XYZ file of C-alpha atoms in Angstrom:
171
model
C -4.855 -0.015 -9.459
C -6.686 -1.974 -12.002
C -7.170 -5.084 -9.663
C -8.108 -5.140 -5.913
C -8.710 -8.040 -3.863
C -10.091 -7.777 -0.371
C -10.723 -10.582 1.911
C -12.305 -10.174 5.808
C -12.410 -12.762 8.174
C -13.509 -12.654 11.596
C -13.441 -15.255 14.470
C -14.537 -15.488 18.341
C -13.620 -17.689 20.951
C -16.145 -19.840 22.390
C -17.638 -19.324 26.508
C -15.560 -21.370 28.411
C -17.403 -23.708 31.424
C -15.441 -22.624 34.170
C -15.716 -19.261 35.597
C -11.533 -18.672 35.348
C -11.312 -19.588 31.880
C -14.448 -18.010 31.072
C -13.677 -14.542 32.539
C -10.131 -14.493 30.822
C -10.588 -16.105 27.446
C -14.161 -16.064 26.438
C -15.409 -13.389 24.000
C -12.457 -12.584 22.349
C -12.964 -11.225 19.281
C -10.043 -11.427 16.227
C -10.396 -9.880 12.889
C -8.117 -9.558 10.191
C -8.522 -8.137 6.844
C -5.987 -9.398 3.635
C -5.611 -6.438 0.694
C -3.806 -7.034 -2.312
C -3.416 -4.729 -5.303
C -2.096 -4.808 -8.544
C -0.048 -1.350 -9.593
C -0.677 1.857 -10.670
C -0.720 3.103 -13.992
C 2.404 5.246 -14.904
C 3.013 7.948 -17.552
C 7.119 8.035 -17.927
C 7.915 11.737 -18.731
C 11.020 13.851 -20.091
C 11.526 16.276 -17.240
C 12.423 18.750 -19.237
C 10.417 20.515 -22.238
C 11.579 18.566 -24.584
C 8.618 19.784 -27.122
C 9.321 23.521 -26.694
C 5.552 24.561 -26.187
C 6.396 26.189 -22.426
C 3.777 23.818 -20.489
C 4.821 21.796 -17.090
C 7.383 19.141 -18.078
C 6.292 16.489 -16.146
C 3.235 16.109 -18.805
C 5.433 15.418 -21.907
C 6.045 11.726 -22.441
C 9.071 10.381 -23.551
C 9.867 7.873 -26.787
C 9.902 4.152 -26.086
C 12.685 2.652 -27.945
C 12.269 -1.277 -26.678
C 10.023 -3.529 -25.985
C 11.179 -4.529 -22.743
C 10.705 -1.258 -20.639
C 11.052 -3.192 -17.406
C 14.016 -3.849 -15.370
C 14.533 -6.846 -13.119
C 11.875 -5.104 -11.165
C 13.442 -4.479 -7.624
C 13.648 -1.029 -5.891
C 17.058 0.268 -7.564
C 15.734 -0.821 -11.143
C 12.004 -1.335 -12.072
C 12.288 0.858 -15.460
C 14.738 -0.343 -17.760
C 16.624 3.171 -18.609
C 17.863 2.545 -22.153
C 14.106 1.600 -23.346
C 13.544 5.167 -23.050
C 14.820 7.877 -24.848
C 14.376 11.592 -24.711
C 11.807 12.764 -27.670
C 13.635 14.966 -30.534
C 13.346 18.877 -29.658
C 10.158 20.628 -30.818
C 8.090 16.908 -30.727
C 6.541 14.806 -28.398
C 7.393 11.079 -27.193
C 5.674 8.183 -28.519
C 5.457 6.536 -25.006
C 1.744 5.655 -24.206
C -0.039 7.617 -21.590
C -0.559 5.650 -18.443
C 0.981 2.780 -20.050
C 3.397 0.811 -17.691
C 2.726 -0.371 -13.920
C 4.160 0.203 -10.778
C 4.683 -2.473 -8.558
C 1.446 -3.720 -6.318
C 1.026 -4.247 -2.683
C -0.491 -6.095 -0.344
C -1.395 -6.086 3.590
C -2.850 -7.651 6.311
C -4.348 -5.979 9.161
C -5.416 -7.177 12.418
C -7.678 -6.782 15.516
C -8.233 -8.575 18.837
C -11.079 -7.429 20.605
C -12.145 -8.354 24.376
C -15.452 -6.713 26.302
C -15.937 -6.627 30.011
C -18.660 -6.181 31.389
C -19.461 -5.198 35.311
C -21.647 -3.523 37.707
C -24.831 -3.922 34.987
C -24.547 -1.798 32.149
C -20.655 -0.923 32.476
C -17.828 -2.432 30.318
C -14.337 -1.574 28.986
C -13.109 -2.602 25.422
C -9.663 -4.012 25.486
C -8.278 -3.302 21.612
C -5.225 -4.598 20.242
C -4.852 -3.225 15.867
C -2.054 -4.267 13.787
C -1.663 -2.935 10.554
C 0.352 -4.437 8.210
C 0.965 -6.859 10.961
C 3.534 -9.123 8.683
C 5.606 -6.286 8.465
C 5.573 -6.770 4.459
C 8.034 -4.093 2.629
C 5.605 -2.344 0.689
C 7.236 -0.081 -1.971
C 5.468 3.217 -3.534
C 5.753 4.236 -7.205
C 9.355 4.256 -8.836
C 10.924 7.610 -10.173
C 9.111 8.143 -13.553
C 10.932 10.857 -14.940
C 13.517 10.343 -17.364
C 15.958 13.093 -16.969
C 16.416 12.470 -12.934
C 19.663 10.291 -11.914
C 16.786 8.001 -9.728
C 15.120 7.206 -12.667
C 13.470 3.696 -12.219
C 14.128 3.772 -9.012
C 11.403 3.030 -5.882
C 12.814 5.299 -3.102
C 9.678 4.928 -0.961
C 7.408 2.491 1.009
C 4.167 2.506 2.626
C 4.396 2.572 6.522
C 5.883 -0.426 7.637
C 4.031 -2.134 10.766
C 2.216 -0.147 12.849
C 0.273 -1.131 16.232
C -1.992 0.637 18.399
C -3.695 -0.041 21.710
C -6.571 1.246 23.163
C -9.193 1.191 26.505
C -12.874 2.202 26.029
C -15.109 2.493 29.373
C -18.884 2.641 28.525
C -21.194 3.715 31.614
């Protein structure tokens, strides 16, 4: 990605005065970080070998015939097929390398955090983790070869949300 943005916050809850508040919600401890992305750079290629010269076809590029080589940018159509064409045999495409972007992303993960301490130098962590706690659909790179019938086409997605919990006892 060209442009990455990360932002981290963090925040703790104040001692409460009395002892039943303070045992149950002082000292907890909730962090969150926001990540946002532009795309990735993307080569569209032929699929086939198109130039004759017997290397891996997903290296040869492909001839742009339009300016507009986007779709309308949702998962079934982020390339617009017909500003693409398959370079004549025995030549390469005109297509720039690394030229078009996929889609970008973003996230935001979280953490609340709670120690307890007891008996002097004992405690247990209490961990809660949420990543991509929004549940934001956050699709991969679309199909950039030419010659597939998915071309264009985003057919995967990051993880969706995912939590964890977890108990740490120091002694």
């Amino acid at each position: 990605p060209t442009h990455i943005l990360n932002v981290i916050a963090s925040a703790e809850t104040p001692q409460f005065g009395g002892k039943t508040a303070r045992m149950l919600a002082s000292g907890w401890r909730l962090s969150g970080i926001f990540r946002a992305s532009s795309g990735n750079a993307l080569r569209i290629v032929t699929g086939i070998d198109r130039s004759l010269d017997g290397f891996v076809t997903t290296a040869q590029r492909v001839d742009q015939v339009k300016d507009n080589v986007y779709g309308d940018k949702t998962l079934n159509n982020w390339f617009n097929p017909s500003a693409f064409a398959q370079p004549a045999i025995g030549t390469y495409g005109n297509s720039g390398y690394n030229a078009y972007l996929g889609p970008g992303t973003r996230t935001i993960d979280l953490s609340l955090v709670r120690s307890f301490r007891f008996g002097g130098t004992q405690r247990i962590e209490a961990r809660i983790e949420a990543f991509n706690a929004l549940n934001w659909l956050r699709p991969q790179n679309p199909n950039t070869t030419l010659s597939s019938p998915t071309f264009g086409q985003i057919l995967t997605a990051y993880d969706p949300r995912v939590m964890q919990f977890g108990l740490k006892y120091d002694f």
